[in-house]
Amino acid sequence: PVWLLHGLETGSELSWKIVESCGPTDQVLKKIDLLLLQKIGLEGELAVIEKLKNHLPAPAKNRIRHISLVDDYAGFDIQTPSVKNSDNISLLEIKTFSRPGNVFCFYISRNEARVASNNENWRLVGVIRTPVGHNILGILNFNQFSHLLPVDVSSNCIWESAKINLPISLFIP
C-alpha cells in the first residue's frame, strides 16, 4: 500500500516493524519499486549538496558537481571541493538509508569499490532518512570497510555488489 511505502521512504518506525514482521526483510524489500529507492538516494544526495553549500566558501560552491545525474558509473555521486581545504577535491559516494536503528546498511558496487581503492579522496557519506528530514551521519574512508568486501575465488566467479552492515558509530562526523 502507498502509506506503507511512504513510511519506509521516510523512516517510519511503524512501517519498518510491519515489514520486519512479514519475514526476511531483504525479500520483502525486493518488491519495493526501484523508482522509490532511486528517489530516496537522490534526496540523500541533494541533502549532502545543500550541507556542502553551507560549509564551503562562496567561490568553492560553484565547483560542486552532481556527477550521478550525468554518469551513474563514475563510482561516486558528487565531486566537490573539500570542506577542510577547498583547494582539494573530494569524491563522495552517498548512501541513504531509511531504517531506524543503530546499524547502517548499504550496497556497494564493485565499480564503486574499485574507484574508492584507487583514490584517496573518495569518501562514503552516510545519510539517514527520517520522518522529519535527512540526518547526515558523516563519512567513512574506504579502508574502514574494505576488509568486509568479498574476494573473487576465480575468474569464473566474481562479485558485482556487496551488502554491508556497519554500526552508525563508525561514521566520522
Coordinates of N, CA and C in Angstrom, one line a residue:
P1 N 0.8 -1.2 0.0 CA 0.0 0.0 0.0 C 0.9 1.3 0.0
V2 N 0.3 2.3 -0.5 CA 1.1 3.6 -0.7 C 1.5 4.1 0.7
W3 N 0.7 4.0 1.7 CA 1.1 4.5 3.0 C 2.3 3.8 3.6
L4 N 2.3 2.5 3.3 CA 3.5 1.7 3.8 C 4.8 2.1 3.1
L5 N 4.7 2.2 1.8 CA 5.8 2.6 1.0 C 6.3 4.0 1.5
H6 N 5.4 4.9 1.7 CA 5.7 6.2 2.2 C 6.4 6.2 3.5
G7 N 5.9 5.3 4.4 CA 6.5 5.1 5.7 C 7.9 4.6 5.6
L8 N 8.2 3.6 4.7 CA 9.5 3.1 4.5 C 10.5 4.2 4.0
E9 N 9.9 5.0 3.1 CA 10.7 6.0 2.4 C 11.1 7.1 3.5
T10 N 10.2 7.4 4.4 CA 10.5 8.5 5.3 C 11.1 8.0 6.7
G11 N 11.3 6.7 6.8 CA 11.9 6.2 8.0 C 11.0 5.9 9.2
S12 N 9.7 5.7 8.9 CA 8.7 5.4 9.9 C 9.0 4.1 10.6
E13 N 9.1 4.2 12.0 CA 9.4 3.0 12.8 C 8.3 2.0 12.6
L14 N 7.1 2.4 12.6 CA 5.9 1.5 12.5 C 6.0 0.8 11.1
S15 N 6.2 1.5 10.1 CA 6.3 0.8 8.7 C 7.4 -0.2 8.7
W16 N 8.5 0.1 9.3 CA 9.6 -0.9 9.3 C 9.3 -2.1 10.2
K17 N 8.6 -1.9 11.3 CA 8.1 -3.0 12.1 C 7.2 -3.9 11.3
I18 N 6.3 -3.3 10.6 CA 5.3 -4.1 9.8 C 6.1 -5.0 8.8
V19 N 7.0 -4.4 8.0 CA 7.8 -5.1 7.0 C 8.6 -6.2 7.7
E20 N 9.2 -5.9 8.8 CA 10.0 -6.9 9.5 C 9.2 -8.1 10.0
S21 N 7.9 -7.9 10.3 CA 7.0 -8.9 10.8 C 6.6 -9.9 9.6
C22 N 6.9 -9.5 8.4 CA 6.4 -10.3 7.2 C 7.5 -11.3 6.8
G23 N 8.6 -11.4 7.5 CA 9.6 -12.3 7.1 C 10.9 -11.6 6.9
P24 N 11.9 -12.4 6.2 CA 13.2 -11.8 5.9 C 13.0 -10.4 5.2
T25 N 13.6 -9.4 5.8 CA 13.4 -8.0 5.3 C 13.9 -7.9 3.8
D26 N 15.0 -8.5 3.5 CA 15.6 -8.4 2.1 C 14.6 -8.9 1.1
Q27 N 13.9 -10.0 1.4 CA 12.9 -10.5 0.4 C 11.8 -9.5 0.2
V28 N 11.3 -9.0 1.3 CA 10.1 -8.1 1.2 C 10.6 -6.8 0.5
L29 N 11.7 -6.3 0.8 CA 12.2 -5.0 0.1 C 12.4 -5.2 -1.3
K30 N 12.7 -6.4 -1.8 CA 12.9 -6.6 -3.3 C 11.7 -6.2 -4.0
K31 N 10.5 -6.2 -3.4 CA 9.3 -5.9 -4.0 C 9.0 -4.4 -4.1
I32 N 9.8 -3.6 -3.4 CA 9.7 -2.2 -3.4 C 10.1 -1.7 -4.8
D33 N 9.4 -0.7 -5.3 CA 9.6 -0.1 -6.6 C 11.0 0.5 -6.7
L34 N 11.8 0.1 -7.7 CA 13.1 0.7 -7.9 C 13.1 2.2 -8.0
L35 N 12.1 2.8 -8.5 CA 12.0 4.2 -8.6 C 11.9 4.9 -7.2
L36 N 11.3 4.2 -6.2 CA 11.3 4.7 -4.9 C 12.7 4.7 -4.3
L37 N 13.4 3.6 -4.5 CA 14.8 3.5 -4.0 C 15.7 4.6 -4.6
Q38 N 15.5 4.8 -5.9 CA 16.2 5.9 -6.6 C 15.9 7.3 -6.0
K39 N 14.6 7.5 -5.7 CA 14.2 8.7 -5.1 C 14.8 9.0 -3.8
I40 N 14.8 7.9 -2.9 CA 15.4 8.0 -1.6 C 16.9 8.4 -1.8
G41 N 17.6 7.8 -2.7 CA 19.0 8.0 -3.0 C 19.3 9.5 -3.5
L42 N 18.4 9.9 -4.4 CA 18.6 11.3 -4.9 C 18.4 12.3 -3.8
E43 N 17.3 12.1 -3.0 CA 17.1 13.0 -1.9 C 18.3 13.1 -1.0
G44 N 18.9 12.0 -0.7 CA 20.1 12.0 0.2 C 21.2 12.8 -0.5
E45 N 21.4 12.6 -1.8 CA 22.5 13.3 -2.5 C 22.2 14.8 -2.4
L46 N 21.0 15.2 -2.6 CA 20.6 16.7 -2.6 C 20.8 17.2 -1.2
A47 N 20.5 16.4 -0.2 CA 20.7 16.9 1.2 C 22.2 17.1 1.5
V48 N 23.1 16.3 1.0 CA 24.5 16.5 1.1 C 25.0 17.7 0.4
I49 N 24.5 17.9 -0.8 CA 24.9 19.1 -1.6 C 24.5 20.4 -0.9
E50 N 23.3 20.4 -0.3 CA 22.8 21.5 0.5 C 23.8 21.8 1.6
K51 N 24.1 20.7 2.3 CA 25.0 20.9 3.5 C 26.4 21.4 3.1
L52 N 26.9 20.9 1.9 CA 28.2 21.3 1.4 C 28.1 22.8 1.1
K53 N 27.0 23.3 0.5 CA 26.9 24.7 0.2 C 27.0 25.6 1.4
N54 N 26.5 25.0 2.6 CA 26.5 25.8 3.8 C 27.9 25.8 4.5
H55 N 28.8 24.9 4.1 CA 30.1 24.8 4.7 C 31.3 25.2 3.8
L56 N 31.0 25.5 2.6 CA 32.1 25.9 1.7 C 32.1 27.4 1.5
P57 N 33.3 27.9 1.3 CA 33.4 29.3 1.0 C 32.7 29.6 -0.4
A58 N 32.2 30.8 -0.6 CA 31.4 31.2 -1.7 C 32.0 30.8 -3.1
P59 N 33.3 31.0 -3.3 CA 33.8 30.7 -4.7 C 33.8 29.1 -4.9
A60 N 34.0 28.4 -3.8 CA 34.1 26.9 -3.9 C 32.7 26.3 -4.2
K61 N 31.6 26.9 -3.8 CA 30.3 26.4 -4.0 C 30.0 26.1 -5.5
N62 N 30.5 26.9 -6.4 CA 30.3 26.7 -7.8 C 31.0 25.5 -8.4
R63 N 31.9 24.9 -7.6 CA 32.7 23.8 -8.1 C 32.1 22.4 -7.7
I64 N 31.0 22.4 -7.0 CA 30.3 21.2 -6.6 C 29.6 20.6 -7.9
R65 N 29.9 19.4 -8.2 CA 29.3 18.7 -9.4 C 28.5 17.5 -8.9
H66 N 27.3 17.4 -9.3 CA 26.4 16.3 -9.0 C 26.6 15.3 -10.1
I67 N 27.6 14.5 -10.0 CA 28.0 13.6 -11.1 C 27.0 12.5 -11.4
S68 N 26.3 12.0 -10.4 CA 25.4 10.9 -10.6 C 24.2 11.2 -11.5
L69 N 24.0 12.5 -11.7 CA 22.9 12.9 -12.6 C 23.3 12.7 -14.1
V70 N 24.6 12.7 -14.4 CA 25.0 12.5 -15.8 C 25.8 11.2 -16.0
D71 N 26.4 10.6 -14.9 CA 27.2 9.5 -15.1 C 27.0 8.6 -13.9
D72 N 26.2 7.5 -14.0 CA 25.9 6.6 -12.9 C 27.0 5.6 -12.7
Y73 N 28.0 5.6 -13.5 CA 29.1 4.6 -13.4 C 30.4 5.2 -13.1
A74 N 30.4 6.4 -12.5 CA 31.7 7.1 -12.2 C 32.3 6.5 -10.9
G75 N 31.5 5.9 -10.1 CA 32.0 5.3 -8.9 C 31.8 6.2 -7.7
F76 N 31.2 7.4 -7.9 CA 30.9 8.3 -6.8 C 29.8 9.2 -7.3
D77 N 29.1 9.9 -6.4 CA 27.9 10.7 -6.8 C 28.2 12.2 -6.9
I78 N 29.1 12.7 -6.1 CA 29.4 14.1 -6.0 C 30.9 14.4 -6.0
Q79 N 31.3 15.3 -6.9 CA 32.7 15.8 -6.9 C 32.6 17.2 -6.3
T80 N 33.4 17.4 -5.2 CA 33.3 18.7 -4.5 C 34.6 19.2 -4.0
P81 N 34.8 20.5 -3.8 CA 36.0 20.9 -3.0 C 35.8 20.4 -1.6
S82 N 36.9 20.0 -1.0 CA 36.9 19.5 0.4 C 36.5 20.7 1.3
V83 N 35.7 20.3 2.3 CA 35.3 21.3 3.3 C 36.5 21.7 4.1
K84 N 37.5 20.9 4.4 CA 38.6 21.2 5.2 C 39.6 22.1 4.4
N85 N 39.8 21.9 3.1 CA 40.7 22.7 2.2 C 40.1 22.7 0.8
S86 N 39.4 23.8 0.5 CA 38.7 23.9 -0.8 C 39.6 23.8 -2.0
D87 N 40.9 23.7 -1.8 CA 41.8 23.5 -3.0 C 41.9 22.0 -3.3
N88 N 41.5 21.2 -2.4 CA 41.5 19.7 -2.7 C 40.1 19.3 -3.1
I89 N 40.0 18.2 -3.9 CA 38.8 17.7 -4.4 C 38.4 16.4 -3.6
S90 N 37.1 16.3 -3.3 CA 36.6 15.0 -2.7 C 35.6 14.4 -3.6
L91 N 35.7 13.1 -3.6 CA 34.7 12.3 -4.4 C 33.8 11.6 -3.4
L92 N 32.5 11.9 -3.4 CA 31.6 11.5 -2.4 C 30.6 10.5 -3.0
E93 N 30.6 9.3 -2.4 CA 29.5 8.3 -2.7 C 28.5 8.4 -1.6
I94 N 27.3 8.8 -1.9 CA 26.2 9.0 -0.9 C 25.4 7.7 -0.8
K95 N 25.2 7.2 0.4 CA 24.4 6.1 0.7 C 23.3 6.6 1.7
T96 N 22.1 6.4 1.3 CA 20.9 6.9 2.1 C 20.1 5.7 2.6
F97 N 19.8 5.6 3.8 CA 19.2 4.5 4.5 C 18.0 5.1 5.3
S98 N 16.9 4.4 5.3 CA 15.7 4.9 6.0 C 15.3 4.0 7.1
R99 N 16.0 3.0 7.4 CA 15.5 2.1 8.5 C 16.0 2.6 9.9
P100 N 15.2 2.8 10.9 CA 15.6 3.3 12.2 C 16.5 2.2 12.9
G101 N 17.4 2.7 13.7 CA 18.2 1.7 14.5 C 19.7 2.2 14.5
N102 N 20.5 1.4 15.1 CA 22.0 1.7 15.2 C 22.9 1.1 14.2
V103 N 22.3 0.4 13.2 CA 23.1 -0.2 12.1 C 22.7 0.5 10.8
F104 N 23.8 0.8 10.1 CA 23.6 1.4 8.7 C 23.9 0.3 7.7
C105 N 23.0 0.1 6.8 CA 23.1 -0.9 5.8 C 23.2 -0.2 4.4
F106 N 24.2 -0.7 3.6 CA 24.3 -0.1 2.2 C 24.9 -1.2 1.3
Y107 N 24.6 -0.9 0.0 CA 25.2 -1.8 -1.0 C 26.3 -1.0 -1.7
I108 N 27.4 -1.7 -2.0 CA 28.4 -1.0 -2.7 C 28.7 -1.9 -4.0
S109 N 28.9 -1.2 -5.1 CA 29.2 -2.0 -6.3 C 30.7 -2.2 -6.4
R110 N 31.0 -3.2 -7.2 CA 32.4 -3.5 -7.5 C 33.1 -2.2 -8.1
N111 N 32.4 -1.5 -9.0 CA 32.9 -0.3 -9.6 C 33.2 0.8 -8.5
E112 N 32.3 1.0 -7.6 CA 32.5 2.0 -6.6 C 33.7 1.6 -5.7
A113 N 33.8 0.3 -5.4 CA 34.9 -0.2 -4.6 C 36.3 0.0 -5.3
R114 N 36.2 -0.2 -6.6 CA 37.4 -0.1 -7.5 C 37.9 1.4 -7.5
V115 N 36.9 2.3 -7.7 CA 37.2 3.7 -7.7 C 37.7 4.2 -6.3
A116 N 37.1 3.7 -5.3 CA 37.5 4.1 -3.9 C 38.9 3.6 -3.6
S117 N 39.2 2.4 -4.1 CA 40.6 1.8 -3.8 C 41.7 2.5 -4.5
N118 N 41.3 3.2 -5.6 CA 42.3 3.9 -6.4 C 42.4 5.4 -6.2
N119 N 41.6 5.9 -5.2 CA 41.5 7.4 -5.0 C 41.4 7.7 -3.5
E120 N 42.5 8.2 -3.0 CA 42.5 8.5 -1.5 C 41.5 9.6 -1.1
N121 N 40.9 10.3 -2.1 CA 40.0 11.4 -1.8 C 38.5 10.9 -1.9
W122 N 38.3 9.6 -2.1 CA 37.0 9.1 -2.1 C 36.4 8.9 -0.7
R123 N 35.2 9.2 -0.5 CA 34.6 9.0 0.8 C 33.1 8.5 0.6
L124 N 32.7 7.7 1.5 CA 31.3 7.3 1.6 C 30.6 8.2 2.6
V125 N 29.5 8.8 2.2 CA 28.7 9.6 3.1 C 27.5 8.9 3.5
G126 N 27.2 8.7 4.8 CA 26.0 8.0 5.3 C 24.9 9.0 5.6
V127 N 23.8 8.8 5.0 CA 22.6 9.7 5.3 C 21.4 8.8 5.8
I128 N 20.8 9.2 6.8 CA 19.6 8.6 7.3 C 18.4 9.4 7.0
R129 N 17.4 8.8 6.3 CA 16.2 9.5 6.0 C 15.2 9.2 7.2
T130 N 14.7 10.3 7.8 CA 13.8 10.2 9.0 C 12.5 10.9 8.6
P131 N 11.5 10.7 9.4 CA 10.2 11.3 9.1 C 10.3 12.9 9.0
V132 N 11.3 13.5 9.6 CA 11.4 14.9 9.6 C 12.5 15.4 8.7
G133 N 13.2 14.6 7.9 CA 14.2 15.0 7.0 C 15.4 14.1 6.9
H134 N 16.5 14.7 6.6 CA 17.7 13.9 6.4 C 18.8 14.2 7.5
N135 N 19.4 13.2 8.0 CA 20.4 13.3 9.0 C 21.7 12.8 8.4
I136 N 22.6 13.7 8.2 CA 23.9 13.3 7.6 C 24.8 12.8 8.7
L137 N 25.1 11.5 8.7 CA 25.9 10.9 9.8 C 27.3 11.3 9.7
G138 N 27.9 11.3 8.5 CA 29.3 11.6 8.4 C 29.9 10.8 7.3
I139 N 31.2 10.6 7.3 CA 31.9 9.9 6.3 C 32.6 8.6 6.8
L140 N 32.8 7.7 5.8 CA 33.7 6.5 6.0 C 34.8 6.6 5.0
N141 N 36.0 6.3 5.4 CA 37.0 6.1 4.4 C 36.9 4.6 3.9
F142 N 37.4 4.4 2.7 CA 37.3 3.0 2.1 C 37.9 2.0 3.0
N143 N 39.1 2.3 3.7 CA 39.7 1.3 4.5 C 39.0 0.9 5.7
Q144 N 37.9 1.7 6.1 CA 37.1 1.3 7.3 C 36.2 0.2 7.0
F145 N 35.9 -0.2 5.7 CA 35.1 -1.3 5.4 C 35.6 -2.2 4.3
S146 N 36.7 -1.9 3.7 CA 37.2 -2.7 2.6 C 37.5 -4.1 2.9
H147 N 37.8 -4.4 4.2 CA 38.1 -5.7 4.6 C 36.9 -6.6 4.6
L148 N 35.7 -6.0 4.5 CA 34.4 -6.8 4.5 C 34.0 -7.2 3.1
L149 N 34.7 -6.6 2.1 CA 34.2 -6.9 0.8 C 34.6 -8.4 0.4
P150 N 33.8 -9.0 -0.5 CA 34.0 -10.4 -0.9 C 35.4 -10.4 -1.7
V151 N 35.9 -11.6 -1.8 CA 37.1 -11.9 -2.5 C 36.7 -12.8 -3.7
D152 N 37.2 -12.5 -4.9 CA 37.0 -13.4 -6.0 C 37.8 -14.7 -5.8
V153 N 37.2 -15.8 -6.0 CA 37.9 -17.1 -5.8 C 38.5 -17.5 -7.2
S154 N 37.9 -17.1 -8.3 CA 38.4 -17.4 -9.6 C 37.9 -16.4 -10.6
S155 N 38.4 -16.4 -11.8 CA 37.9 -15.5 -12.8 C 36.5 -16.0 -13.3
N156 N 36.1 -17.2 -12.9 CA 34.7 -17.7 -13.3 C 33.6 -17.2 -12.4
C157 N 34.0 -16.6 -11.2 CA 33.0 -16.2 -10.2 C 33.6 -14.9 -9.5
I158 N 33.0 -13.8 -9.9 CA 33.4 -12.5 -9.3 C 32.2 -11.8 -8.8
W159 N 32.4 -11.0 -7.7 CA 31.3 -10.3 -7.1 C 31.1 -9.0 -7.9
E160 N 29.8 -8.5 -7.9 CA 29.5 -7.3 -8.5 C 28.9 -6.3 -7.5
S161 N 28.3 -6.8 -6.4 CA 27.7 -5.9 -5.4 C 27.8 -6.6 -4.1
A162 N 28.0 -5.8 -3.0 CA 28.1 -6.4 -1.7 C 27.2 -5.5 -0.8
K163 N 26.5 -6.2 0.1 CA 25.7 -5.6 1.2 C 26.5 -5.5 2.4
I164 N 26.6 -4.3 3.0 CA 27.5 -4.1 4.2 C 26.6 -3.5 5.3
N165 N 26.7 -4.1 6.5 CA 26.0 -3.5 7.7 C 27.1 -3.1 8.7
L166 N 27.0 -1.8 9.1 CA 28.0 -1.3 10.0 C 27.3 -0.5 11.1
P167 N 27.9 -0.5 12.3 CA 27.4 0.4 13.3 C 27.5 1.9 12.9
I168 N 26.4 2.6 13.2 CA 26.4 4.0 12.9 C 27.5 4.7 13.5
S169 N 28.0 4.3 14.7 CA 29.0 4.9 15.4 C 30.4 5.0 14.7
L170 N 30.5 4.2 13.6 CA 31.8 4.2 12.8 C 31.9 5.5 12.0
F171 N 30.8 6.1 11.7 CA 30.9 7.3 10.8 C 31.6 8.5 11.5
I172 N 32.5 9.1 10.7 CA 33.2 10.3 11.2 C 32.4 11.5 10.9
P173 N 31.9 12.3 11.9 CA 31.0 13.5 11.6 C 31.8 14.5 10.8

